[in-house]
PDB file of C-alpha atoms in Angstrom:
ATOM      1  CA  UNK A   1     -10.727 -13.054  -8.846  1.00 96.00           C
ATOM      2  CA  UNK A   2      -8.401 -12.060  -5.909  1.00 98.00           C
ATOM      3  CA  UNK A   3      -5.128 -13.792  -4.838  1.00 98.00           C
ATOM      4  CA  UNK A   4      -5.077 -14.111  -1.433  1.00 98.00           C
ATOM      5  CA  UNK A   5      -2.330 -15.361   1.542  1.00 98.00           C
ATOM      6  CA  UNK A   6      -4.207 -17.169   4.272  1.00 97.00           C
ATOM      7  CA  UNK A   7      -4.011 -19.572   6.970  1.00 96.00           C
ATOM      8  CA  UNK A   8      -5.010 -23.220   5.641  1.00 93.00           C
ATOM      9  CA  UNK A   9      -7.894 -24.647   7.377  1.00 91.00           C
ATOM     10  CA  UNK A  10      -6.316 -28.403   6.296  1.00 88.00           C
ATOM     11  CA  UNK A  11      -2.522 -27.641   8.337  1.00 90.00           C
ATOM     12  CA  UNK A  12      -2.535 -24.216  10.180  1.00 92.00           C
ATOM     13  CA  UNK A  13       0.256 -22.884   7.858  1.00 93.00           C
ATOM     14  CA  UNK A  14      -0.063 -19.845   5.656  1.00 96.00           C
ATOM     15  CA  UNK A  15      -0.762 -20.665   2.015  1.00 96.00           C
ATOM     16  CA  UNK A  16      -1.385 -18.682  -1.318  1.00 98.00           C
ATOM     17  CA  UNK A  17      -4.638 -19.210  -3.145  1.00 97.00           C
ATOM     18  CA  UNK A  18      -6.824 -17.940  -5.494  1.00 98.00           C
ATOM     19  CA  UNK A  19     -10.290 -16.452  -4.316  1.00 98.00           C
ATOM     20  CA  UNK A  20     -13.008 -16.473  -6.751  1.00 95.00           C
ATOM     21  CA  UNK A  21     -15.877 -15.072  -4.350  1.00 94.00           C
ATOM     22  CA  UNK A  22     -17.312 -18.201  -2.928  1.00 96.00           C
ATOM     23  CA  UNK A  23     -14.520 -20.485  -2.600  1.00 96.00           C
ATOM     24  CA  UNK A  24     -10.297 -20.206  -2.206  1.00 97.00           C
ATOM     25  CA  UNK A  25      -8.251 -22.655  -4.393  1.00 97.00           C
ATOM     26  CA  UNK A  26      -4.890 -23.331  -3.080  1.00 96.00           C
ATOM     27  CA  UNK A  27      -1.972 -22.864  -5.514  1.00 96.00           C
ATOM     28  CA  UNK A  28      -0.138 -26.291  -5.991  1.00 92.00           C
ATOM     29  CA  UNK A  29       2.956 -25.863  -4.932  1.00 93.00           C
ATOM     30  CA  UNK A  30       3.048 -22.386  -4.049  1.00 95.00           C
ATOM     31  CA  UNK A  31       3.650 -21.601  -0.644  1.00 94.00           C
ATOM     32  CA  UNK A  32       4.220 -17.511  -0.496  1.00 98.00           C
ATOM     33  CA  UNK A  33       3.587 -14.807  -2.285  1.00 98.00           C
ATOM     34  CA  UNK A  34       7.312 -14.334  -2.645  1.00 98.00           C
ATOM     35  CA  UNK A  35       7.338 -17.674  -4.786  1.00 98.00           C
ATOM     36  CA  UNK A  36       4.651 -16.481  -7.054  1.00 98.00           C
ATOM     37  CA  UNK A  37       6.533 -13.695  -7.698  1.00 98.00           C
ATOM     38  CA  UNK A  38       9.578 -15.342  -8.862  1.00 98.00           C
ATOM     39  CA  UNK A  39       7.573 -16.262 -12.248  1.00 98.00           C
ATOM     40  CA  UNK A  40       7.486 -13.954 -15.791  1.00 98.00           C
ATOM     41  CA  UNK A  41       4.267 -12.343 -16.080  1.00 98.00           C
ATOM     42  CA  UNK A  42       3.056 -15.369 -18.425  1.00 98.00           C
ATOM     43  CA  UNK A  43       3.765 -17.807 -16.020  1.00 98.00           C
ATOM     44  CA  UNK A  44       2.143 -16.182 -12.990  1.00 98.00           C
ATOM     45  CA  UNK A  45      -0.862 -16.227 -15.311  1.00 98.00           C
ATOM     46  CA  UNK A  46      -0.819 -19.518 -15.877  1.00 97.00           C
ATOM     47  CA  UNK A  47      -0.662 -20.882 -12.414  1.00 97.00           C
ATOM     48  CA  UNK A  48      -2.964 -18.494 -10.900  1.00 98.00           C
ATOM     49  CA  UNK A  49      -6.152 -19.227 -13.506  1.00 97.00           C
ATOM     50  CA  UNK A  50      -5.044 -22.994 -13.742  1.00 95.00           C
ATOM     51  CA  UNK A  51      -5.489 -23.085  -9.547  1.00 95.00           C
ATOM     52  CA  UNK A  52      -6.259 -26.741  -8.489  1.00 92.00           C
ATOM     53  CA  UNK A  53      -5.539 -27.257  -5.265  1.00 94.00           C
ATOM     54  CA  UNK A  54      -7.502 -27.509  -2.033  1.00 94.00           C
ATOM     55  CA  UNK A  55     -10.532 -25.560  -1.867  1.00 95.00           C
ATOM     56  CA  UNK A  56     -12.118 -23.391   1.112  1.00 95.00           C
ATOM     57  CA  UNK A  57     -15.220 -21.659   1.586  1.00 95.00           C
ATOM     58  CA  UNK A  58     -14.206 -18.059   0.812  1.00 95.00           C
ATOM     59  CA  UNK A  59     -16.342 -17.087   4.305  1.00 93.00           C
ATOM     60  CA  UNK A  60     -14.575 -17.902   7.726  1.00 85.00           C
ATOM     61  CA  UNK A  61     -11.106 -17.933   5.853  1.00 93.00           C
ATOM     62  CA  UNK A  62      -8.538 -15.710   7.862  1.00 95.00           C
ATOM     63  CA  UNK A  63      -6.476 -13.374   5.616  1.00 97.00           C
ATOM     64  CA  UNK A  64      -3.157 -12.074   5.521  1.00 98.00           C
ATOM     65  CA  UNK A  65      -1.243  -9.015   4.320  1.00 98.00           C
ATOM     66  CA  UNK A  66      -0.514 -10.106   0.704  1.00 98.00           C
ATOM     67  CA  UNK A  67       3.222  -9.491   1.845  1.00 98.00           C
ATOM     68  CA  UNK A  68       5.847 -12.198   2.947  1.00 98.00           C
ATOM     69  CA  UNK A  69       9.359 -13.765   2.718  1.00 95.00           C
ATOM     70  CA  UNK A  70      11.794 -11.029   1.113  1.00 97.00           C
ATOM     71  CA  UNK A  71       8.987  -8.863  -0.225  1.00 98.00           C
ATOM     72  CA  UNK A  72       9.228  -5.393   0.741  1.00 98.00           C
ATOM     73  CA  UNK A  73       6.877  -2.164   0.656  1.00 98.00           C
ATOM     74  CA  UNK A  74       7.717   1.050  -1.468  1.00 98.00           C
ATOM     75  CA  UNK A  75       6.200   4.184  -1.963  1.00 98.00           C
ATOM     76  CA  UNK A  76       5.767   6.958  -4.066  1.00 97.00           C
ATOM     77  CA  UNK A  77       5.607  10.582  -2.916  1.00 93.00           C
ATOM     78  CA  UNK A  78       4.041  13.997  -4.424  1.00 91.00           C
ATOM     79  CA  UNK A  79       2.187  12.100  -7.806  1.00 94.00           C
ATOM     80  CA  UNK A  80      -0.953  13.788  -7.255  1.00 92.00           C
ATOM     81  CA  UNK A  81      -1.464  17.758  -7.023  1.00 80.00           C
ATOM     82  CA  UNK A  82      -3.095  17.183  -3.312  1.00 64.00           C
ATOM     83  CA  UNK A  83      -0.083  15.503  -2.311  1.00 61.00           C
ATOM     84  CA  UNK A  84       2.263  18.626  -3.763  1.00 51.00           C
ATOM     85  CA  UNK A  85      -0.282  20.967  -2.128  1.00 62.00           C
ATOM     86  CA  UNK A  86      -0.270  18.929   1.381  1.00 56.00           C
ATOM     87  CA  UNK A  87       3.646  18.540   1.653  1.00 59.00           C
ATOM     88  CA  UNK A  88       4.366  22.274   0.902  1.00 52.00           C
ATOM     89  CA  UNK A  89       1.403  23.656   3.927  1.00 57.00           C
ATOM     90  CA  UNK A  90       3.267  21.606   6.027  1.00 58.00           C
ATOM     91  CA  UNK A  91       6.630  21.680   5.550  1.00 60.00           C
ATOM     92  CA  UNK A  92       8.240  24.496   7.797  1.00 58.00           C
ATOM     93  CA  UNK A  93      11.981  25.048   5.539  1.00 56.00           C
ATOM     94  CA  UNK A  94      11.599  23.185   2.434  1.00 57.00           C
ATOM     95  CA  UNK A  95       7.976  23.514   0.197  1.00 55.00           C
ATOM     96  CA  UNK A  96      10.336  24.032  -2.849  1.00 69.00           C
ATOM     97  CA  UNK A  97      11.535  20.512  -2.291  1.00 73.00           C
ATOM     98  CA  UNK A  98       7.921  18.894  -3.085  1.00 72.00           C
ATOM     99  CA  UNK A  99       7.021  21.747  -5.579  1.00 72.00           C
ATOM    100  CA  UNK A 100      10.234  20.662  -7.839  1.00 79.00           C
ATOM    101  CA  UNK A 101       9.307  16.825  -7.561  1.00 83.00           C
ATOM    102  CA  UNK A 102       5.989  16.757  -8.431  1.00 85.00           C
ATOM    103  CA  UNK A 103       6.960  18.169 -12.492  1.00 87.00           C
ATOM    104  CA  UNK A 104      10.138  16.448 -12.157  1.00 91.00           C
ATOM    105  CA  UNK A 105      12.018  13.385 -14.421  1.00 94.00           C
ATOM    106  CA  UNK A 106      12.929  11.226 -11.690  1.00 96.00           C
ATOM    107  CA  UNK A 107      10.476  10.429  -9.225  1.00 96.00           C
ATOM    108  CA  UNK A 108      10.063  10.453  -5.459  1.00 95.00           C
ATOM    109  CA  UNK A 109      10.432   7.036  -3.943  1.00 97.00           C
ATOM    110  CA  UNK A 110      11.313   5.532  -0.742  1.00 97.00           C
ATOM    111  CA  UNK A 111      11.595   2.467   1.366  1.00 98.00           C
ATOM    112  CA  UNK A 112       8.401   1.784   3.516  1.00 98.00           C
ATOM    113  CA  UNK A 113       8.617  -1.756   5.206  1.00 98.00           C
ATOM    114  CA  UNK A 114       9.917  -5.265   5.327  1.00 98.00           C
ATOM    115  CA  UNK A 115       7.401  -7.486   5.105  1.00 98.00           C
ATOM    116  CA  UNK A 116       7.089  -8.524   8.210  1.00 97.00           C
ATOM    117  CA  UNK A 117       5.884  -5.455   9.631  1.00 98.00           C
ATOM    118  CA  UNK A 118       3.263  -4.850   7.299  1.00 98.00           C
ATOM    119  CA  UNK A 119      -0.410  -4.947   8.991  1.00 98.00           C
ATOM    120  CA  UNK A 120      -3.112  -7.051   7.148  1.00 98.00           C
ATOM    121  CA  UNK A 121      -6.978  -6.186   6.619  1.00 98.00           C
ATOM    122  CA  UNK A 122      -8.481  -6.071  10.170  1.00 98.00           C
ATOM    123  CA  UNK A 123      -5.302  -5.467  11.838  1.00 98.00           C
ATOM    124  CA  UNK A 124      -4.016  -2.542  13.492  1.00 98.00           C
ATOM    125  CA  UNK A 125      -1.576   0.593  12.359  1.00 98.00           C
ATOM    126  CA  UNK A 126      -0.083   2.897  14.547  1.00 98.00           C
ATOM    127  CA  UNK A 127       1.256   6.781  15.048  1.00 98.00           C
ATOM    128  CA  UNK A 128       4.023   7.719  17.056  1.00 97.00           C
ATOM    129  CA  UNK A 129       3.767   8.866  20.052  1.00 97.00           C
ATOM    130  CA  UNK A 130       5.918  11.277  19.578  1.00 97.00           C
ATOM    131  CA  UNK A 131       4.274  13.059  16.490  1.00 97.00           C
ATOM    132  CA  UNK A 132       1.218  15.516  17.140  1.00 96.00           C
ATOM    133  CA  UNK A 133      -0.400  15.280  13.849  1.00 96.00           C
ATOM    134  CA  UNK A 134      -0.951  11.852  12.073  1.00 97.00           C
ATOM    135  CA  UNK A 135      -2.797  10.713   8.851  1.00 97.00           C
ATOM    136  CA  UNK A 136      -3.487   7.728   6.774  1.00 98.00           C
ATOM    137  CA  UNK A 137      -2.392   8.090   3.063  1.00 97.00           C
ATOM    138  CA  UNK A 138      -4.795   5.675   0.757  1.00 98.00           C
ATOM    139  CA  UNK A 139      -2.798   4.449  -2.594  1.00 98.00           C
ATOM    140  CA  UNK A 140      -3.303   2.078  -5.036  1.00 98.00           C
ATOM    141  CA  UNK A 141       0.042  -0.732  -4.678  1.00 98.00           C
ATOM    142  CA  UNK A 142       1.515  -2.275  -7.485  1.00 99.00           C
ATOM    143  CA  UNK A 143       2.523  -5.794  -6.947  1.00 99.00           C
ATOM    144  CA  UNK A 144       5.368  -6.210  -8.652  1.00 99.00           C
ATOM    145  CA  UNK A 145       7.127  -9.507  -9.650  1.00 98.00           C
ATOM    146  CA  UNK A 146      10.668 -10.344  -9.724  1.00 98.00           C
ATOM    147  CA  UNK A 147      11.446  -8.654 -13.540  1.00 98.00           C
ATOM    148  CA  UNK A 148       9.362  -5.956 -12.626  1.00 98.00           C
ATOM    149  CA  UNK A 149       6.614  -6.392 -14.469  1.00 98.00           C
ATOM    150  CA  UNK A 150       3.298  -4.887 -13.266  1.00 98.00           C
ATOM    151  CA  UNK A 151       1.193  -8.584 -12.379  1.00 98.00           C
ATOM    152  CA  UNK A 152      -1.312  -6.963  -9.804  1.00 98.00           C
ATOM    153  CA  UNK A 153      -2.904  -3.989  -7.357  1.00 99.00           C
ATOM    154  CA  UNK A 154      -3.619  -4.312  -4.074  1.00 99.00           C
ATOM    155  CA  UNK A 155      -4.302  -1.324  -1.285  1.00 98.00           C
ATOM    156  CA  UNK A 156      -1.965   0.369   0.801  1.00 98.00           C
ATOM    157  CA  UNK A 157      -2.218   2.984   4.038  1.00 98.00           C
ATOM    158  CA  UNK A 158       1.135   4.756   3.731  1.00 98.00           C
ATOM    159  CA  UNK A 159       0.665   5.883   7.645  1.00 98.00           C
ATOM    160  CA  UNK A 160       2.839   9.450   8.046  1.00 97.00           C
ATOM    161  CA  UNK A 161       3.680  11.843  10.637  1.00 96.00           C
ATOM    162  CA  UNK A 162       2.920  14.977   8.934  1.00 92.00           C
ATOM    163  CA  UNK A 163       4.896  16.955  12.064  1.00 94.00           C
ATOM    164  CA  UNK A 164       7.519  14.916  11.888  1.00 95.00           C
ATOM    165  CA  UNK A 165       8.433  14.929   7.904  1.00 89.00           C
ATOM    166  CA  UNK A 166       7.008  18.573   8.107  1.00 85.00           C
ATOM    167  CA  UNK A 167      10.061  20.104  10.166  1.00 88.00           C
ATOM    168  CA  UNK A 168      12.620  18.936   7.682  1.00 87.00           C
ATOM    169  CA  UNK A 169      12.437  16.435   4.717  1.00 87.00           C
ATOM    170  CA  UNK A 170      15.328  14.827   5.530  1.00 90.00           C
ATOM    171  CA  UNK A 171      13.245  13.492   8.996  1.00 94.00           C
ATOM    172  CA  UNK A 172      11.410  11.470   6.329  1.00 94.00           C
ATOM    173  CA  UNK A 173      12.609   8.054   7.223  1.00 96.00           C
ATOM    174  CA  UNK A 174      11.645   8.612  10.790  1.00 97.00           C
ATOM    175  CA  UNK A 175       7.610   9.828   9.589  1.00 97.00           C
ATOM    176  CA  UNK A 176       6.734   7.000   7.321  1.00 97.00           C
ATOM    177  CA  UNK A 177       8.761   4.227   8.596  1.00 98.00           C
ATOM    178  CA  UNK A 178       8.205   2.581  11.790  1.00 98.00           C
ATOM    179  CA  UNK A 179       6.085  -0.495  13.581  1.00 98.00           C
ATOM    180  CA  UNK A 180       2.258   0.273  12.187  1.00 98.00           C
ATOM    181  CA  UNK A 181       3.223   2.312   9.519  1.00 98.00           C
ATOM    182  CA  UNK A 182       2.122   0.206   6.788  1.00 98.00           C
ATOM    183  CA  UNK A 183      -1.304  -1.448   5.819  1.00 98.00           C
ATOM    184  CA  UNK A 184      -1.498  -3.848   2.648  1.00 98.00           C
ATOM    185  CA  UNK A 185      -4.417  -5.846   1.749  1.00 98.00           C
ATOM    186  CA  UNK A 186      -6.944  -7.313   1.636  1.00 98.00           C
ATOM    187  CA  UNK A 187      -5.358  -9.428  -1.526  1.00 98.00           C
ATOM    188  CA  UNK A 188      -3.756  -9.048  -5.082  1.00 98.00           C
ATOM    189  CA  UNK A 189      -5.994  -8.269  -7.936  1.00 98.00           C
ATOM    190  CA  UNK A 190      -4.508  -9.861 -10.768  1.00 98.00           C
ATOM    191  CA  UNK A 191      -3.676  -6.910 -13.357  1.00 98.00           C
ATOM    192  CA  UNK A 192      -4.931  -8.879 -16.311  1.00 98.00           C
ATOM    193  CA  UNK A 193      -8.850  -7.879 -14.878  1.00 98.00           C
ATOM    194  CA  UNK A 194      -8.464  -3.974 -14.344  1.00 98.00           C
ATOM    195  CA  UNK A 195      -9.234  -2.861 -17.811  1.00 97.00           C
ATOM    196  CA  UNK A 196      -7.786   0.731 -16.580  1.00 98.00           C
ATOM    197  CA  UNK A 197      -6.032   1.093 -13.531  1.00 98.00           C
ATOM    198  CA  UNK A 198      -6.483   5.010 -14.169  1.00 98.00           C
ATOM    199  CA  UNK A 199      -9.982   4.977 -13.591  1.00 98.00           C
ATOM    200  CA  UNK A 200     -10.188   3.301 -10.428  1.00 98.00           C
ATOM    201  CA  UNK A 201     -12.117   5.075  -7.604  1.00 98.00           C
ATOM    202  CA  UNK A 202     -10.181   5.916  -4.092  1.00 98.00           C
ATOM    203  CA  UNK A 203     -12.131   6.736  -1.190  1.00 98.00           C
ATOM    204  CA  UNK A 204     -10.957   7.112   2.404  1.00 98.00           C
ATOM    205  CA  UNK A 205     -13.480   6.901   5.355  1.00 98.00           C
ATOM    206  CA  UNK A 206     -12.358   7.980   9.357  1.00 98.00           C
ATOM    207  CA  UNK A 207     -14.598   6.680  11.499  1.00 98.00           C
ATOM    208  CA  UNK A 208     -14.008   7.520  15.660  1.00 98.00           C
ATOM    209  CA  UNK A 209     -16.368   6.549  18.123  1.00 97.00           C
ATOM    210  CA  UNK A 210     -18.606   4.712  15.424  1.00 96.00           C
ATOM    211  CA  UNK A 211     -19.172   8.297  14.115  1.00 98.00           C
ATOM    212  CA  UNK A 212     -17.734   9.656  10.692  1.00 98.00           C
ATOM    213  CA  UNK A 213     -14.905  12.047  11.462  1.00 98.00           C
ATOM    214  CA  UNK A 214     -13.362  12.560   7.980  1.00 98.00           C
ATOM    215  CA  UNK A 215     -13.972  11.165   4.429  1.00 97.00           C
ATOM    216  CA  UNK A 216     -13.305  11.841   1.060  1.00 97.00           C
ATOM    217  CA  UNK A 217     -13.098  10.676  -2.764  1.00 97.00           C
ATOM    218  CA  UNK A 218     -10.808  10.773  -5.598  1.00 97.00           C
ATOM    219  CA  UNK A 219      -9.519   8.759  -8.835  1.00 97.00           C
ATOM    220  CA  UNK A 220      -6.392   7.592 -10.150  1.00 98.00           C
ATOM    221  CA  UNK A 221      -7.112   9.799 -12.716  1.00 96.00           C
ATOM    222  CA  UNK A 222      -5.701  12.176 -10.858  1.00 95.00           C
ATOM    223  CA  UNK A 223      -2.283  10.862 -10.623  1.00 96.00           C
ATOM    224  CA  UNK A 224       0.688  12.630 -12.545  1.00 94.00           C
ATOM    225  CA  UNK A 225       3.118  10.107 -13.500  1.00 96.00           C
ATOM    226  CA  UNK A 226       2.701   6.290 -15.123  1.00 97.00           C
ATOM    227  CA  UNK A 227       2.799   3.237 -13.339  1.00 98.00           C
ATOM    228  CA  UNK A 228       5.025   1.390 -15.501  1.00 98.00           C
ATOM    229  CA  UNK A 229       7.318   4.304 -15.256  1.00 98.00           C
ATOM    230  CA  UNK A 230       7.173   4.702 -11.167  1.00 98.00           C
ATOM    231  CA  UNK A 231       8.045   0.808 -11.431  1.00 98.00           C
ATOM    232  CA  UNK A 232      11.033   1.064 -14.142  1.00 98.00           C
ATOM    233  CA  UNK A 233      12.765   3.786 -11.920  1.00 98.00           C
ATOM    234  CA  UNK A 234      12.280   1.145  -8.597  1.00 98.00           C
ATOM    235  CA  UNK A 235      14.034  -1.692 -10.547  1.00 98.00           C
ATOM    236  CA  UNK A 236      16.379   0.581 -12.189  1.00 98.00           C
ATOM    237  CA  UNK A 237      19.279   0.117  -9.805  1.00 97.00           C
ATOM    238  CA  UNK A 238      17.973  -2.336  -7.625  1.00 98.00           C
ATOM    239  CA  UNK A 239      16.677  -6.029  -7.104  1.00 98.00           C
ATOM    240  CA  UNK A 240      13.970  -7.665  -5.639  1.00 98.00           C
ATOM    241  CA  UNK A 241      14.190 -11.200  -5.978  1.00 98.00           C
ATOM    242  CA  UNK A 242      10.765 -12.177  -4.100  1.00 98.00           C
ATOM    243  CA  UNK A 243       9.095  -9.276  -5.994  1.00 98.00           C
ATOM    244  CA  UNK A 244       7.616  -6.155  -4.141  1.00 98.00           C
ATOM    245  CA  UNK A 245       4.850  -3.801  -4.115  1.00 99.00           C
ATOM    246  CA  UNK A 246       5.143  -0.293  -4.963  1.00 99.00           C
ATOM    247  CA  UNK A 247       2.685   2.680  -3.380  1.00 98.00           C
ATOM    248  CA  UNK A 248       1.996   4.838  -6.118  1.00 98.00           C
ATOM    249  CA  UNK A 249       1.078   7.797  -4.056  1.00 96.00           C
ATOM    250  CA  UNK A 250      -1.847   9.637  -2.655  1.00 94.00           C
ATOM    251  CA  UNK A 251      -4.624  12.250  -3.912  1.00 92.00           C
ATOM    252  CA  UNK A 252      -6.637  12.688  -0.537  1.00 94.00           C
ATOM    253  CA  UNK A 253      -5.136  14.423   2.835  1.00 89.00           C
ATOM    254  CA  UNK A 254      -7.047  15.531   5.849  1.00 92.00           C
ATOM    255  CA  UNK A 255      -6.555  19.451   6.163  1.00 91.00           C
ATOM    256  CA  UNK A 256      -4.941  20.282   8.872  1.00 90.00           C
ATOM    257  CA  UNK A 257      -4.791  20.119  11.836  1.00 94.00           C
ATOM    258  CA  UNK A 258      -6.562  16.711  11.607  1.00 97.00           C
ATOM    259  CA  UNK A 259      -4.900  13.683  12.822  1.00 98.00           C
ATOM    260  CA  UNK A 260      -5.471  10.254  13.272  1.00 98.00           C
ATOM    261  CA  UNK A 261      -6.039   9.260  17.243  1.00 98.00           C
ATOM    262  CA  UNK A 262      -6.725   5.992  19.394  1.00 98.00           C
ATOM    263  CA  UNK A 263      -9.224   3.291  18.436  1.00 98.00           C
ATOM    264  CA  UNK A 264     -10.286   5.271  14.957  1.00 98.00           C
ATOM    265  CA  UNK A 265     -11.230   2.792  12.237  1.00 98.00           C
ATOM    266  CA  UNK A 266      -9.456   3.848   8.815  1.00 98.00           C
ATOM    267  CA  UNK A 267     -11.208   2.173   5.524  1.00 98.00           C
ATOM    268  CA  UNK A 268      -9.826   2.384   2.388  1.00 98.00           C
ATOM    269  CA  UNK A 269     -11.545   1.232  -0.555  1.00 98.00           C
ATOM    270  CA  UNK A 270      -9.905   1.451  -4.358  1.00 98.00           C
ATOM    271  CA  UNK A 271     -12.216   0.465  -6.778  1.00 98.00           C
ATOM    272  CA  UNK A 272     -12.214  -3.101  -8.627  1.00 98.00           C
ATOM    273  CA  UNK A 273      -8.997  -3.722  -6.093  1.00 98.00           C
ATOM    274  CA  UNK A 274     -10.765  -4.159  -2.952  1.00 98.00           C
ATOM    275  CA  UNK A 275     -11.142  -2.688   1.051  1.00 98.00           C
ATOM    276  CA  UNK A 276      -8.858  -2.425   3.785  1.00 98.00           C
ATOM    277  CA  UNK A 277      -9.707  -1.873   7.157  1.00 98.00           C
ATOM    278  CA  UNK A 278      -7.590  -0.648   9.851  1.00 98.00           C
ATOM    279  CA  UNK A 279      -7.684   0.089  13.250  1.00 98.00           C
ATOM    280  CA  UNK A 280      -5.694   3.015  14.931  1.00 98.00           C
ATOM    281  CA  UNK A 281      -3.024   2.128  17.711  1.00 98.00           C
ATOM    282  CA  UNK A 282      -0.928   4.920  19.820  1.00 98.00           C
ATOM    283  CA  UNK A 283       2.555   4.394  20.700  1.00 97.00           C
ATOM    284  CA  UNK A 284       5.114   1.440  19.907  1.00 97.00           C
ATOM    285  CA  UNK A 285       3.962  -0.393  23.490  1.00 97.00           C
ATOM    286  CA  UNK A 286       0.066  -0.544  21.726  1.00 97.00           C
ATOM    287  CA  UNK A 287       1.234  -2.018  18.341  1.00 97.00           C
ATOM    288  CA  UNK A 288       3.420  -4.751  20.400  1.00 95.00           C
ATOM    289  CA  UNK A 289       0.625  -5.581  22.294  1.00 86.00           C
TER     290      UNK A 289
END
């Protein structure tokens, strides 16, 4: 079972449903994920495996980024050891900085998007034009509701500019935060049907010219801090009434001097969560258009 935002085939209008592999059932009364995630944990539950509304052949439906209303995008930084390793080749003044947060109390997090700028399965991402070396960072999402409470996964591309972040930490607003920086879908796995979201298979494929360029596996396994924690420091000073989802970090990194270009085809696949499929952009004028 999947949750999924989509365009109604009955009005045109985006709607919230739940997709059981053949067919989507529209949630009564739900309009947006936002709404959804107004309700406890219980609740959600409730509504989502009680669906009765209109139903849809699950083939032919058009998707959306699992993201809307006042919903925004978080991530995580340096949780796995590839990360740490990554971050300190190429930062140019600071490697100390990611060496001390990896074993640290408090973790790294940081603002990624609004919701509105969040890219959907099948749609596009971008890197700067202004960056020389660009990756896609696969990590599992938390969907968080409004109390915080851990209700669903989902997948995320946390799109960087490893030059960019790599000259000074403090530039990292300006590497992992901008139009096309941030993929989320295909849907919501409801977290009541991962058994054990630390043994969930990553695996990142880069495909250019319909020709593998880069790929590689890993496991949340891997990762070095909890996900209930990661979400308890997120909602410790701060609200998010419509809910949010949380990156939890990455484990796999192209070495350098790889980096993402025009027209390459990113796929991200996190096991028992789902696939998301993106294609590469250059330039703010590209991700308008």
């Amino acid at each position: 079972m999947h949750i999924v935002r989509f365009v109604s085939p009955l009005t045109g209008a985006d709607a919230v449903g739940v997709d059981d592999g053949e067919h989507v059932v529209e949630l009564s009364g739900i309009t947006t994920v936002g709404e959804l995630l107004r309700l406890p944990a219980g609740e959600l539950r409730e509504r989502v495996t009680a669906a009765d509304g209109a139903r849809h052949p699950s083939a032919g439906t058009r998707r959306l980024a699992p993201v809307d209303g006042r919903m925004e995008v978080w991530a995580a930084g340096v949780t796995y050891r590839r990360s740490r390793e990554a971050r300190v080749l190429e930062s140019e003044r600071a490697a100390d900085v990611y060496e001390l947060v990896y074993d640290a109390e408090r973790p790294e997090l940081f603002f990624k998007s609004v919701a509105w700028k969040v890219s959907g399965d099948g749609g596009r991402i971008a890197v700067r034009a202004d960056s020389g070396i660009d990756v896609p960072e696969p990590e599992l999402g938390l969907v968080l509701n409004a109390a915080g409470e851990i209700v669903g996964y989902t997948v995320v591309d946390d799109v960087s500019s490893r030059t960019i972040e790599g000259v000074n930490p403090l530039y990292l607003p300006q590497a992992k935060i901008y139009l096309g920086a941030c993929a989320v879908g295909p849907a919501i796995r409801p977290a009541w049907e991962v058994a054990d979201p630390y043994a969930l298979d990553i695996a990142l494929t880069i495909a250019r010219g319909g020709e593998t360029v880069w790929d590689g596996k890993s496991s949340t396994s891997e990762l070095n801090r909890r996900l209930d924690e990661l979400a308890g420091y997120l909602f410790r000073a701060d609200a998010f009434p419509d809910g949010a989802v949380l990156a939890t970090g990455t484990s796999l990194v192209p070495d350098l001097p790889f980096t993402l270009q025009d027209g390459d085809v990113v796929t991200i696949g996190i096991g028992e969560v789902g696939t998301l499929t993106t294609t590469v952009v250059k330039g703010l004028d590209a991700m308008r258009g």
